[in-house]
Short mmCIF file of C-alpha atoms in Angstrom, two decimals:
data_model
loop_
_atom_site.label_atom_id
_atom_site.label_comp_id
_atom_site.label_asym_id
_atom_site.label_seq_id
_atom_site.Cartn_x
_atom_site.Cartn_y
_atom_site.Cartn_z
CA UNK A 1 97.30 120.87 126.98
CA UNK A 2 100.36 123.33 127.33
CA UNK A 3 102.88 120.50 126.58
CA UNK A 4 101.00 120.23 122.88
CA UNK A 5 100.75 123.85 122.11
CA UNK A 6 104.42 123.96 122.85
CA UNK A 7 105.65 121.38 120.68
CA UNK A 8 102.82 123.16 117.49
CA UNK A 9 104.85 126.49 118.09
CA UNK A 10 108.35 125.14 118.46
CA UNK A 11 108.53 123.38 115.00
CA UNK A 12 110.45 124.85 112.54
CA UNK A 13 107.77 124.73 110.09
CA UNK A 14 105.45 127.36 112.12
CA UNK A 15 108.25 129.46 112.70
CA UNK A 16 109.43 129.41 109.12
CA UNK A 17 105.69 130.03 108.42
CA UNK A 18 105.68 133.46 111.12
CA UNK A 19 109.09 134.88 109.41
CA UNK A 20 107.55 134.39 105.72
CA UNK A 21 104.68 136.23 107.06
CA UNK A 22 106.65 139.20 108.87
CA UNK A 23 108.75 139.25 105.75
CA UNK A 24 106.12 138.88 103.55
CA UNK A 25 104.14 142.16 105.11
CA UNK A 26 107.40 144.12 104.84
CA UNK A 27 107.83 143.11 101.23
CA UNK A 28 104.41 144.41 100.86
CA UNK A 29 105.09 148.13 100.81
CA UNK A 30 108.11 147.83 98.46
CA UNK A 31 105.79 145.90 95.85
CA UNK A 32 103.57 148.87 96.26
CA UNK A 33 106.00 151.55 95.70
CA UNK A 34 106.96 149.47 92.49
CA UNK A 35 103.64 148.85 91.12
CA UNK A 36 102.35 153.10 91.66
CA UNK A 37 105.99 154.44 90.82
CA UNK A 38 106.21 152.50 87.41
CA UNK A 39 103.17 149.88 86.79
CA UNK A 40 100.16 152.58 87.64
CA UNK A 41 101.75 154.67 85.47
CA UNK A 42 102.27 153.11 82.14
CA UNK A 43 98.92 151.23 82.64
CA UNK A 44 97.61 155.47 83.07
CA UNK A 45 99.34 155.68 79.24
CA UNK A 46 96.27 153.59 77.73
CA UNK A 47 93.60 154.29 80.12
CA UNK A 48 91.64 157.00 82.35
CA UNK A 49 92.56 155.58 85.66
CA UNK A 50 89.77 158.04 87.27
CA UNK A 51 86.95 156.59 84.85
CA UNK A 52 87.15 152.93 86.04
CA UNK A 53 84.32 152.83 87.94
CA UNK A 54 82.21 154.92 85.36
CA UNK A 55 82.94 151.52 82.90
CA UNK A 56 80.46 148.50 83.60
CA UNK A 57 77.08 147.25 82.52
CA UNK A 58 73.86 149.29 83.59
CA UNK A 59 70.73 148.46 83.88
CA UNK A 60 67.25 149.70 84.97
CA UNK A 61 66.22 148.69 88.52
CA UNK A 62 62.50 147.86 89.57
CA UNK A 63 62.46 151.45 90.75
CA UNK A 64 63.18 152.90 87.39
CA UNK A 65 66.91 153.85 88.88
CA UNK A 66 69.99 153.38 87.15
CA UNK A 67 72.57 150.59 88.02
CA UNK A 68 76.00 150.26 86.95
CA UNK A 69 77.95 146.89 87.50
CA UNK A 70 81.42 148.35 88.06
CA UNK A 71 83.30 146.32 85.65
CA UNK A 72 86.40 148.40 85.17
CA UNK A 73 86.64 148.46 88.66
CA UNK A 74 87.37 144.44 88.29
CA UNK A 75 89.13 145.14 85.79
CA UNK A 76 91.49 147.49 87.73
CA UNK A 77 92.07 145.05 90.94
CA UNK A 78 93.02 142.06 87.84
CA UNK A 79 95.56 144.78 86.45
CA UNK A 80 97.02 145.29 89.67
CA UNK A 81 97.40 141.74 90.76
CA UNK A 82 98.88 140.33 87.76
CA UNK A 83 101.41 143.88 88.32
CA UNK A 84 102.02 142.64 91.50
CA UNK A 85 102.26 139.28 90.80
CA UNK A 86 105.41 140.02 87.66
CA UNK A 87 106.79 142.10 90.39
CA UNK A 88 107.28 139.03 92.83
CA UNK A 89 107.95 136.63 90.16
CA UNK A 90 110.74 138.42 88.37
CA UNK A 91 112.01 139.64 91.97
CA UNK A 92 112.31 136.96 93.81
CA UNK A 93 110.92 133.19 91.66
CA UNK A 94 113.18 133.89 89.18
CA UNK A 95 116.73 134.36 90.84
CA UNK A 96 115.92 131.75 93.55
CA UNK A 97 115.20 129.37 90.90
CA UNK A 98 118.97 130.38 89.37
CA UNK A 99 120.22 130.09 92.78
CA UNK A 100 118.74 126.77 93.18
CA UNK A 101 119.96 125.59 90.08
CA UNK A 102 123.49 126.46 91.14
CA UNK A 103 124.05 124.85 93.76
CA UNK A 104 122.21 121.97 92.54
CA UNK A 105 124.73 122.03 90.17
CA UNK A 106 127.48 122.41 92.47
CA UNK A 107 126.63 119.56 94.70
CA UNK A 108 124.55 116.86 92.95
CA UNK A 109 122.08 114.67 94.63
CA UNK A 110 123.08 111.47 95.67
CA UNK A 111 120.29 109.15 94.58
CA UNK A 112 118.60 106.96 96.52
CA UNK A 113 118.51 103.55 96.36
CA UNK A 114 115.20 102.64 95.24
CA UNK A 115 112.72 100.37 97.03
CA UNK A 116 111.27 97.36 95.09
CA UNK A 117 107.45 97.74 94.99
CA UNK A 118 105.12 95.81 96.23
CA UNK A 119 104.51 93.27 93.56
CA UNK A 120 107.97 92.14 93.70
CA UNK A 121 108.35 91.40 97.58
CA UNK A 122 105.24 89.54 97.34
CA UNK A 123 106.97 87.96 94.14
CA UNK A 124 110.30 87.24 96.72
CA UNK A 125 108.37 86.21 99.41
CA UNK A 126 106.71 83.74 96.96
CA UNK A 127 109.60 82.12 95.77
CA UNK A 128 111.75 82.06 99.07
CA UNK A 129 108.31 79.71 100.28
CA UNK A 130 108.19 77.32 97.29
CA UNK A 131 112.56 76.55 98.12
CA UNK A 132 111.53 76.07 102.03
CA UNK A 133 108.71 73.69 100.64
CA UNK A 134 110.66 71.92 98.40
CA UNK A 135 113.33 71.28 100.94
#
């Protein structure tokens, strides 16, 4: 029982896995700071960042009260992913993806040799019986 659960956390994959996630939840305050220090506040330009819950549908309950489906509220929490979101892409997709490409560049692949499919070892395999047959 031991011996399994020490081979699940010794692969490299889980402990690539627990440093994204430490990483990850450090790189969380700094995409914060970035999205209230410059995001929040050009967004704040071209709308009342206080009145977002005030904007939404209402409608009259069974009790006669008023009910307000806190659209701009949605609205908000969509602004603010897709902020976060351009903050990780142009932060870190986009220059690992240079990166990438450069030393892709600088040492090309070596292709593989290809397999043959299927169809034509069944096709060999065919053929190599008819010659035994015939001989």
């Amino acid at each position: 029982m031991f011996q399994g659960f020490k081979e699940f956390i010794t692969k490299g994959n889980v402990i690539d896995l627990a440093v994204a996630v430490v990483i990850g939840g450090a790189f969380t305050a700094i995409v914060n700071a970035v999205v209230s220090a410059i995001i929040t506040p050009l967004v704040s330009l071209f709308f009342d960042a206080g009145a977002t819950g005030e904007i939404g549908i209402q409608m009259t309950g069974i009790y006669d009260q008023e009910v307000t489906f806190p659209i701009g509220d949605l609205i908000s929490a969509i602004i603010s992913f897709l902020a976060v979101a351009l903050v990780v892409y142009f932060v870190f997709v986009v220059p690992m993806n240079k990166y990438k490409e450069r030393q892709a560049a600088r040492n090309p692949a070596v292709e593989e040799e290809t397999l043959p499919t299927e169809q034509e070892l069944l096709i060999e395999i065919r053929d190599a019986l008819r010659r035994d047959a015939l001989s």
